[in-house]
Amino acid sequence: MKKGILYTVLFTLVISFTFVLLLSTANQLTKERTKKNEELLLRKAVLNAFHIPFANDQEAYTVYDDNVTVVKKAGTDLFMHEKEGITTYAILFMGNALWGQVRGILAVNAEVTVIKGVEFISHNETPGLGGRIDEDAYKNQLRGEVVGAGGLIKGTRKGVYDYDHQNGEIDGISGATRTSESIEKIINSELKYLRKLLG
Amino acid sequence: MQKTGLMMTAKKNIWAENPVLIQVLGICSALAVTNTLLNTLIMTCGVVFVTGFSNLTISLLKNLIPRRVRMIVQTLIIAFYVILVDIFLRAFLPDISRSLGPYVGLIITNCIIMGRAEAFAQSNPPIISLWDGITSGAGYMYVLLLIAAVRELLGFGSLLGFRVMPEGFVTWTVMLTPPSAFFLIGIMIWIVKSISMRKGAGK
């Protein structure tokens, strides 16, 4: 059956409206749950960066409330954790890697001389390659790392992860050089910014 | 008759005209997501769902869709189901959604879905179209799962994240890179073609 131009326009309009309506309804119905997931992800990332243990998702909420406070420094929100008189800070960072934005948490000591931990919240890196920044084996290189010359860390290409925490060096991921370089750049830029805030 | 039709469609989509091994479609995602089995499983479940339901919807609406906007409407329907999968993953499987990243959105560009919509759903009744979509997706799914199993096993020494290979096993980094999927698909096509040709020669 041949359909006229008016029918075509009306049909396109109605079908677009219907599907968009259905999608916005689905989005609205799951909005609260998605928001809660994102909030939980942030809390878990902060706790992991500070190296504060928690047993499950439910406990993550209470452990976070008991151990972490948010302080404002020069308009930036910093997460603060105090234990046995030692204060550590963490910052939510964002930066560009190979395929898109990387978001995560970087925790440091008050003097910004030691990285306490790094946790990634979201990224768009290739699963199995750049996406391996999420693996503990990679992140543990930075846990307790004393920053090197100029208060920065240096990326190396030795092919073996660097767990010497006194040399200020971390090794990149094999097959993901660009992602590794981007992470090094992002962390160094955050270290500089944190020194400015806390120094 | 109906049962034979369903069986024929399944056999055709899963084996005789397999979208990946015979039609060489959906190769981009076959290279990109097959380095871990879990990601591949979730992603291919998404493709089965989208192919099945977009076929069903297109078949139900086929007499109403004006010919001149046919493909735009098909794309809209496919995009609708893909975004639905994305919303579901973000709400109920946030960890998987995080690790799949942009690949869920890229289901829209999978040629198999558009191919089945245009070649089958546009001219067939709804139930058989749904079945055609599901079986086409399943044909794509098992090929990708086989590739992912080999890649994860050799690349990480694990299956579904569980360590399988012995302690001293040296992982094959090349298996984590997309070119390894090319080699594996090539080998699979070679095996399937050889079997088909042997069967053909036997007749």
Short mmCIF file of C-alpha atoms in Angstrom, two decimals:
data_model
loop_
_atom_site.label_atom_id
_atom_site.label_comp_id
_atom_site.label_asym_id
_atom_site.label_seq_id
_atom_site.Cartn_x
_atom_site.Cartn_y
_atom_site.Cartn_z
CA MET A 1 0.00 0.00 0.00
CA LYS A 2 1.44 3.36 -0.99
CA LYS A 3 1.45 5.84 1.90
CA GLY A 4 1.34 9.62 1.43
CA ILE A 5 3.76 12.18 2.82
CA LEU A 6 1.37 13.26 5.60
CA TYR A 7 1.03 9.65 6.79
CA THR A 8 4.82 9.22 6.72
CA VAL A 9 5.39 12.35 8.81
CA LEU A 10 2.65 11.46 11.30
CA PHE A 11 3.82 7.85 11.59
CA THR A 12 7.44 8.91 12.20
CA LEU A 13 6.29 11.41 14.80
CA VAL A 14 4.05 8.95 16.65
CA ILE A 15 6.55 6.08 16.64
CA SER A 16 9.42 8.32 17.79
CA PHE A 17 7.26 9.78 20.55
CA THR A 18 6.11 6.32 21.69
CA PHE A 19 9.59 4.81 21.91
CA VAL A 20 11.11 7.87 23.59
CA LEU A 21 8.23 7.87 26.08
CA LEU A 22 8.83 4.19 26.87
CA LEU A 23 12.55 4.78 27.33
CA SER A 24 12.10 7.79 29.57
CA THR A 25 9.62 5.76 31.65
CA ALA A 26 12.16 2.93 32.01
CA ASN A 27 14.84 5.46 32.91
CA GLN A 28 12.57 7.12 35.46
CA LEU A 29 11.65 3.79 37.04
CA THR A 30 15.30 2.79 37.51
CA LYS A 31 16.65 6.30 38.27
CA GLU A 32 16.73 5.88 42.04
CA ARG A 33 18.38 2.49 41.80
CA THR A 34 21.03 3.75 39.34
CA LYS A 35 21.72 6.78 41.57
CA LYS A 36 22.09 4.47 44.57
CA ASN A 37 24.49 2.25 42.60
CA GLU A 38 26.62 5.27 41.69
CA GLU A 39 26.64 6.51 45.29
CA LEU A 40 27.65 3.05 46.51
CA LEU A 41 30.38 2.85 43.88
CA LEU A 42 31.80 6.19 45.04
CA ARG A 43 31.73 5.15 48.71
CA LYS A 44 33.40 1.81 47.95
CA ALA A 45 36.05 3.55 45.85
CA VAL A 46 36.84 6.01 48.69
CA LEU A 47 37.06 3.16 51.25
CA ASN A 48 39.29 1.10 48.96
CA ALA A 49 41.56 4.07 48.24
CA PHE A 50 41.93 4.66 52.01
CA HIS A 51 42.44 0.94 52.49
CA ILE A 52 39.49 0.68 54.92
CA PRO A 53 38.03 -2.85 54.87
CA PHE A 54 34.29 -3.60 54.57
CA ALA A 55 32.54 -6.95 54.23
CA ASN A 56 29.69 -6.16 51.83
CA ASP A 57 27.75 -3.41 50.11
CA GLN A 58 25.52 -2.80 53.11
CA GLU A 59 28.50 -2.45 55.44
CA ALA A 60 30.18 -0.05 52.99
CA TYR A 61 27.55 2.58 53.88
CA THR A 62 28.09 2.40 57.65
CA VAL A 63 31.89 2.01 57.48
CA TYR A 64 32.02 5.05 55.17
CA ASP A 65 29.87 7.16 57.54
CA ASP A 66 32.01 6.14 60.54
CA ASN A 67 35.39 6.74 58.93
CA VAL A 68 35.15 9.36 56.21
CA THR A 69 34.24 13.02 56.34
CA VAL A 70 34.01 15.43 53.44
CA VAL A 71 35.92 18.69 53.86
CA LYS A 72 36.01 21.67 51.49
CA LYS A 73 39.38 23.13 50.52
CA ALA A 74 39.41 26.09 48.11
CA GLY A 75 36.02 25.02 46.74
CA THR A 76 37.06 21.39 46.18
CA ASP A 77 35.52 18.51 48.12
CA LEU A 78 38.16 16.31 49.75
CA PHE A 79 37.49 13.04 51.56
CA MET A 80 39.26 12.94 54.92
CA HIS A 81 40.11 9.90 57.05
CA GLU A 82 41.72 10.00 60.49
CA LYS A 83 43.27 6.99 62.16
CA GLU A 84 45.58 6.97 65.20
CA GLY A 85 46.20 10.69 64.82
CA ILE A 86 47.23 10.39 61.17
CA THR A 87 45.12 12.22 58.62
CA THR A 88 44.85 11.15 54.99
CA TYR A 89 43.00 12.86 52.18
CA ALA A 90 41.42 11.68 48.96
CA ILE A 91 40.17 13.47 45.89
CA LEU A 92 37.74 12.52 43.13
CA PHE A 93 39.67 12.88 39.88
CA MET A 94 38.69 12.97 36.22
CA GLY A 95 40.91 12.87 33.17
CA ASN A 96 41.15 11.65 29.62
CA ALA A 97 42.72 8.31 28.76
CA LEU A 98 42.86 6.55 25.38
CA TRP A 99 39.13 6.06 24.71
CA GLY A 100 37.47 8.49 27.05
CA GLN A 101 37.11 9.85 30.53
CA VAL A 102 38.54 8.09 33.56
CA ARG A 103 37.06 8.85 37.00
CA GLY A 104 38.51 7.66 40.24
CA ILE A 105 39.74 8.37 43.75
CA LEU A 106 43.32 9.20 44.71
CA ALA A 107 44.27 9.05 48.40
CA VAL A 108 47.44 10.66 49.78
CA ASN A 109 48.99 11.56 53.14
CA ALA A 110 48.58 15.12 54.45
CA GLU A 111 52.02 16.15 53.12
CA VAL A 112 51.27 14.68 49.66
CA THR A 113 54.50 12.68 49.76
CA VAL A 114 52.96 9.21 49.82
CA ILE A 115 50.12 7.84 47.66
CA LYS A 116 47.85 5.82 49.94
CA GLY A 117 45.78 4.27 47.19
CA VAL A 118 44.04 4.67 43.84
CA GLU A 119 40.63 3.35 42.86
CA PHE A 120 38.88 3.75 39.50
CA ILE A 121 35.14 4.44 39.40
CA SER A 122 34.58 4.50 35.66
CA HIS A 123 36.58 4.35 32.45
CA ASN A 124 36.14 3.48 28.79
CA GLU A 125 39.40 1.62 28.25
CA THR A 126 39.54 -1.65 26.28
CA PRO A 127 38.48 -4.59 28.47
CA GLY A 128 41.47 -6.87 28.99
CA LEU A 129 43.96 -4.21 27.89
CA GLY A 130 43.69 -0.64 29.20
CA GLY A 131 40.74 -1.86 31.27
CA ARG A 132 43.26 -3.72 33.43
CA ILE A 133 43.93 -0.47 35.33
CA ASP A 134 41.06 -1.80 37.45
CA GLU A 135 43.03 -4.87 38.52
CA ASP A 136 44.61 -4.97 41.99
CA ALA A 137 47.96 -6.03 40.50
CA TYR A 138 48.17 -2.66 38.72
CA LYS A 139 46.68 -0.50 41.48
CA ASN A 140 48.84 -2.09 44.23
CA GLN A 141 51.90 -0.55 42.60
CA LEU A 142 50.61 2.79 43.84
CA ARG A 143 49.53 1.69 47.30
CA GLY A 144 52.03 3.29 49.71
CA GLU A 145 54.18 4.64 46.88
CA VAL A 146 56.54 7.41 47.97
CA VAL A 147 56.41 10.05 45.26
CA GLY A 148 59.67 10.65 43.40
CA ALA A 149 61.52 13.71 42.12
CA GLY A 150 59.41 16.86 41.93
CA GLY A 151 56.69 15.13 43.95
CA LEU A 152 55.62 13.08 40.94
CA ILE A 153 55.50 9.45 39.92
CA LYS A 154 57.29 8.09 36.87
CA GLY A 155 55.92 5.45 34.48
CA THR A 156 58.29 2.74 33.29
CA ARG A 157 58.09 0.06 30.56
CA LYS A 158 59.90 -2.84 32.20
CA GLY A 159 57.14 -5.34 31.53
CA VAL A 160 56.96 -6.29 35.22
CA TYR A 161 54.84 -4.46 37.78
CA ASP A 162 56.94 -2.36 40.16
CA TYR A 163 56.18 -3.05 43.82
CA ASP A 164 59.20 -1.15 45.15
CA HIS A 165 57.27 1.62 46.88
CA GLN A 166 60.31 3.80 47.54
CA ASN A 167 61.36 4.57 43.95
CA GLY A 168 58.36 6.66 42.81
CA GLU A 169 57.91 4.43 39.75
CA ILE A 170 55.04 2.34 38.38
CA ASP A 171 55.18 0.03 35.41
CA GLY A 172 52.69 0.31 32.55
CA ILE A 173 50.31 -2.40 31.31
CA SER A 174 51.70 -4.46 28.42
CA GLY A 175 49.69 -3.71 25.29
CA ALA A 176 48.13 -0.58 26.83
CA THR A 177 50.94 1.99 26.70
CA ARG A 178 48.68 4.95 25.92
CA THR A 179 46.32 4.17 28.80
CA SER A 180 49.24 3.71 31.20
CA GLU A 181 50.75 7.04 30.11
CA SER A 182 47.40 8.77 30.56
CA ILE A 183 47.00 7.39 34.10
CA GLU A 184 50.51 8.58 35.00
CA LYS A 185 49.66 12.04 33.63
CA ILE A 186 46.31 12.21 35.47
CA ILE A 187 47.83 11.13 38.81
CA ASN A 188 50.70 13.58 38.51
CA SER A 189 48.34 16.41 37.73
CA GLU A 190 46.19 15.50 40.78
CA LEU A 191 49.30 15.29 42.99
CA LYS A 192 50.26 18.83 41.95
CA TYR A 193 46.73 20.06 42.64
CA LEU A 194 46.58 18.33 46.03
CA ARG A 195 49.92 19.88 47.03
CA LYS A 196 48.46 23.27 46.20
CA LEU A 197 45.34 22.55 48.29
CA LEU A 198 47.02 20.93 51.28
CA GLY A 199 50.45 22.57 51.16
CA MET B 1 4.84 -27.83 9.32
CA GLN B 2 5.18 -24.98 11.82
CA LYS B 3 7.61 -27.05 13.89
CA THR B 4 9.67 -27.91 10.79
CA GLY B 5 9.80 -24.23 9.88
CA LEU B 6 11.14 -23.32 13.33
CA MET B 7 13.72 -26.10 13.20
CA MET B 8 14.85 -25.11 9.71
CA THR B 9 15.23 -21.47 10.77
CA ALA B 10 17.25 -22.44 13.83
CA LYS B 11 19.52 -24.79 11.87
CA LYS B 12 20.09 -22.18 9.19
CA ASN B 13 20.92 -19.37 11.64
CA ILE B 14 23.05 -21.42 13.99
CA TRP B 15 24.96 -23.51 11.46
CA ALA B 16 24.31 -23.35 7.70
CA GLU B 17 24.16 -19.54 7.46
CA ASN B 18 25.85 -18.63 10.73
CA PRO B 19 26.10 -14.81 10.88
CA VAL B 20 29.76 -14.78 11.97
CA LEU B 21 31.27 -17.88 10.38
CA ILE B 22 29.41 -17.90 7.05
CA GLN B 23 28.13 -14.35 6.54
CA VAL B 24 31.13 -12.75 8.32
CA LEU B 25 28.93 -10.19 10.12
CA GLY B 26 29.36 -8.69 13.62
CA ILE B 27 33.14 -8.97 13.39
CA CYS B 28 33.92 -5.64 15.15
CA SER B 29 32.35 -6.78 18.40
CA ALA B 30 33.80 -10.28 17.95
CA LEU B 31 37.23 -8.67 18.12
CA ALA B 32 36.50 -6.12 20.81
CA VAL B 33 34.64 -7.90 23.61
CA THR B 34 35.86 -11.48 23.42
CA ASN B 35 38.87 -11.18 25.74
CA THR B 36 36.84 -12.16 28.79
CA LEU B 37 34.10 -14.80 28.89
CA LEU B 38 31.76 -12.97 31.28
CA ASN B 39 31.73 -9.74 29.25
CA THR B 40 31.09 -11.76 26.10
CA LEU B 41 28.25 -13.69 27.73
CA ILE B 42 26.45 -10.54 28.90
CA MET B 43 27.06 -8.69 25.64
CA THR B 44 25.81 -11.59 23.49
CA CYS B 45 22.73 -12.04 25.73
CA GLY B 46 22.05 -8.37 24.96
CA VAL B 47 22.41 -9.07 21.23
CA VAL B 48 20.05 -12.09 21.40
CA PHE B 49 17.46 -9.97 23.22
CA VAL B 50 17.79 -7.01 20.83
CA THR B 51 17.76 -9.14 17.66
CA GLY B 52 14.75 -11.14 18.83
CA PHE B 53 12.60 -8.27 20.00
CA SER B 54 13.52 -5.81 17.27
CA ASN B 55 12.57 -8.51 14.73
CA LEU B 56 9.26 -9.08 16.56
CA THR B 57 8.45 -5.37 16.75
CA ILE B 58 9.39 -4.70 13.12
CA SER B 59 7.32 -7.67 11.98
CA LEU B 60 4.29 -6.46 13.98
CA LEU B 61 4.58 -2.97 12.52
CA LYS B 62 5.66 -3.92 8.99
CA ASN B 63 2.34 -3.08 7.31
CA LEU B 64 2.22 0.31 9.00
CA ILE B 65 5.79 1.43 8.29
CA PRO B 66 6.03 3.64 5.18
CA ARG B 67 8.67 2.27 2.77
CA ARG B 68 10.57 5.53 2.44
CA VAL B 69 11.34 5.71 6.21
CA ARG B 70 11.62 1.93 6.66
CA MET B 71 15.28 1.80 7.61
CA ILE B 72 15.12 4.83 9.90
CA VAL B 73 12.26 3.21 11.81
CA GLN B 74 14.17 -0.09 12.02
CA THR B 75 17.18 1.76 13.47
CA LEU B 76 14.92 3.55 15.95
CA ILE B 77 13.44 0.24 17.13
CA ILE B 78 16.89 -1.39 17.43
CA ALA B 79 18.24 1.64 19.34
CA PHE B 80 15.22 1.47 21.65
CA TYR B 81 16.00 -2.09 22.70
CA VAL B 82 19.73 -1.40 23.03
CA ILE B 83 19.13 1.57 25.34
CA LEU B 84 16.70 -0.61 27.31
CA VAL B 85 19.52 -3.17 27.81
CA ASP B 86 21.86 -0.35 28.88
CA ILE B 87 19.32 1.01 31.41
CA PHE B 88 18.79 -2.51 32.79
CA LEU B 89 22.52 -3.17 33.18
CA ARG B 90 23.17 0.19 34.86
CA ALA B 91 20.36 -0.42 37.34
CA PHE B 92 20.68 -4.14 38.07
CA LEU B 93 24.19 -5.23 37.02
CA PRO B 94 26.33 -2.11 37.62
CA ASP B 95 29.65 -4.00 37.69
CA ILE B 96 29.01 -5.60 34.31
CA SER B 97 27.78 -2.28 32.94
CA ARG B 98 31.05 -0.70 34.10
CA SER B 99 33.25 -3.32 32.50
CA LEU B 100 31.35 -3.36 29.19
CA GLY B 101 31.54 0.43 28.99
CA PRO B 102 30.74 1.72 25.51
CA TYR B 103 30.24 -1.74 23.96
CA VAL B 104 26.57 -1.96 24.97
CA GLY B 105 25.74 1.15 22.96
CA LEU B 106 27.66 -0.30 20.04
CA ILE B 107 25.18 -3.21 19.77
CA ILE B 108 23.18 -0.74 17.63
CA THR B 109 25.86 -0.93 14.95
CA ASN B 110 25.87 -4.75 14.84
CA CYS B 111 25.11 -5.62 11.21
CA ILE B 112 23.36 -8.87 12.19
CA ILE B 113 20.46 -7.02 13.84
CA MET B 114 19.79 -4.68 10.93
CA GLY B 115 20.38 -7.55 8.51
CA ARG B 116 17.73 -9.78 10.11
CA ALA B 117 15.28 -6.87 10.38
CA GLU B 118 15.60 -6.06 6.70
CA ALA B 119 15.99 -9.57 5.31
CA PHE B 120 13.50 -11.44 7.50
CA ALA B 121 11.25 -9.46 9.86
CA GLN B 122 10.18 -7.02 7.16
CA SER B 123 8.48 -9.81 5.20
CA ASN B 124 7.56 -12.53 7.73
CA PRO B 125 4.98 -13.06 10.52
CA PRO B 126 5.84 -12.02 14.12
CA ILE B 127 6.48 -15.36 15.87
CA ILE B 128 8.83 -16.77 13.26
CA SER B 129 10.56 -13.35 13.12
CA LEU B 130 11.11 -13.44 16.88
CA TRP B 131 12.51 -16.96 16.54
CA ASP B 132 14.72 -15.92 13.61
CA GLY B 133 16.13 -13.05 15.72
CA ILE B 134 16.76 -15.26 18.74
CA THR B 135 18.45 -18.00 16.72
CA SER B 136 20.55 -15.51 14.72
CA GLY B 137 21.66 -14.04 18.05
CA ALA B 138 22.37 -17.53 19.36
CA GLY B 139 24.47 -18.29 16.26
CA TYR B 140 26.51 -15.17 17.00
CA MET B 141 26.59 -15.96 20.72
CA TYR B 142 28.13 -19.42 20.62
CA VAL B 143 30.86 -18.40 18.17
CA LEU B 144 31.86 -15.45 20.36
CA LEU B 145 31.73 -17.56 23.52
CA LEU B 146 34.08 -20.14 21.95
CA ILE B 147 36.52 -17.38 20.94
CA ALA B 148 36.26 -15.75 24.38
CA ALA B 149 36.88 -19.07 26.15
CA VAL B 150 40.12 -19.62 24.23
CA ARG B 151 41.26 -16.00 24.67
CA GLU B 152 40.55 -15.85 28.40
CA LEU B 153 42.07 -19.26 29.00
CA LEU B 154 45.32 -18.46 27.22
CA GLY B 155 45.39 -14.70 27.90
CA PHE B 156 44.55 -14.78 31.62
CA GLY B 157 44.81 -18.49 32.49
CA SER B 158 41.22 -18.35 33.77
CA LEU B 159 37.61 -19.06 32.75
CA LEU B 160 34.82 -16.75 33.96
CA GLY B 161 37.43 -15.19 36.26
CA PHE B 162 38.35 -18.48 37.97
CA ARG B 163 41.96 -19.60 37.68
CA VAL B 164 42.12 -22.77 35.55
CA MET B 165 45.69 -22.98 34.31
CA PRO B 166 48.46 -24.18 36.66
CA GLU B 167 50.50 -21.72 38.73
CA GLY B 168 53.55 -21.49 36.44
CA PHE B 169 51.50 -20.95 33.26
CA VAL B 170 52.83 -18.04 31.18
CA THR B 171 49.88 -16.05 29.84
CA TRP B 172 49.75 -15.16 26.14
CA THR B 173 49.47 -11.37 26.02
CA VAL B 174 48.68 -11.56 22.29
CA MET B 175 45.39 -13.30 23.18
CA LEU B 176 44.24 -10.11 24.94
CA THR B 177 44.71 -8.02 21.83
CA PRO B 178 42.03 -7.84 19.09
CA PRO B 179 44.20 -9.46 16.34
CA SER B 180 44.11 -12.77 18.21
CA ALA B 181 40.34 -12.90 17.64
CA PHE B 182 41.04 -12.54 13.91
CA PHE B 183 43.26 -15.64 13.99
CA LEU B 184 40.68 -17.59 15.99
CA ILE B 185 37.78 -16.58 13.73
CA GLY B 186 39.92 -17.53 10.72
CA ILE B 187 40.61 -20.96 12.19
CA MET B 188 36.92 -21.46 13.03
CA ILE B 189 35.83 -20.45 9.50
CA TRP B 190 38.38 -22.89 8.10
CA ILE B 191 37.04 -25.75 10.26
CA VAL B 192 33.38 -24.99 9.49
CA LYS B 193 34.05 -24.65 5.72
CA SER B 194 36.00 -27.92 5.72
CA ILE B 195 33.12 -29.75 7.44
CA SER B 196 30.55 -28.23 5.06
CA MET B 197 32.64 -29.12 2.01
CA ARG B 198 33.20 -32.67 3.23
CA LYS B 199 29.44 -33.03 3.82
CA GLY B 200 28.78 -31.59 0.34
CA ALA B 201 31.23 -33.99 -1.28
CA GLY B 202 29.63 -36.92 0.57
CA LYS B 203 26.18 -36.19 -0.90
#
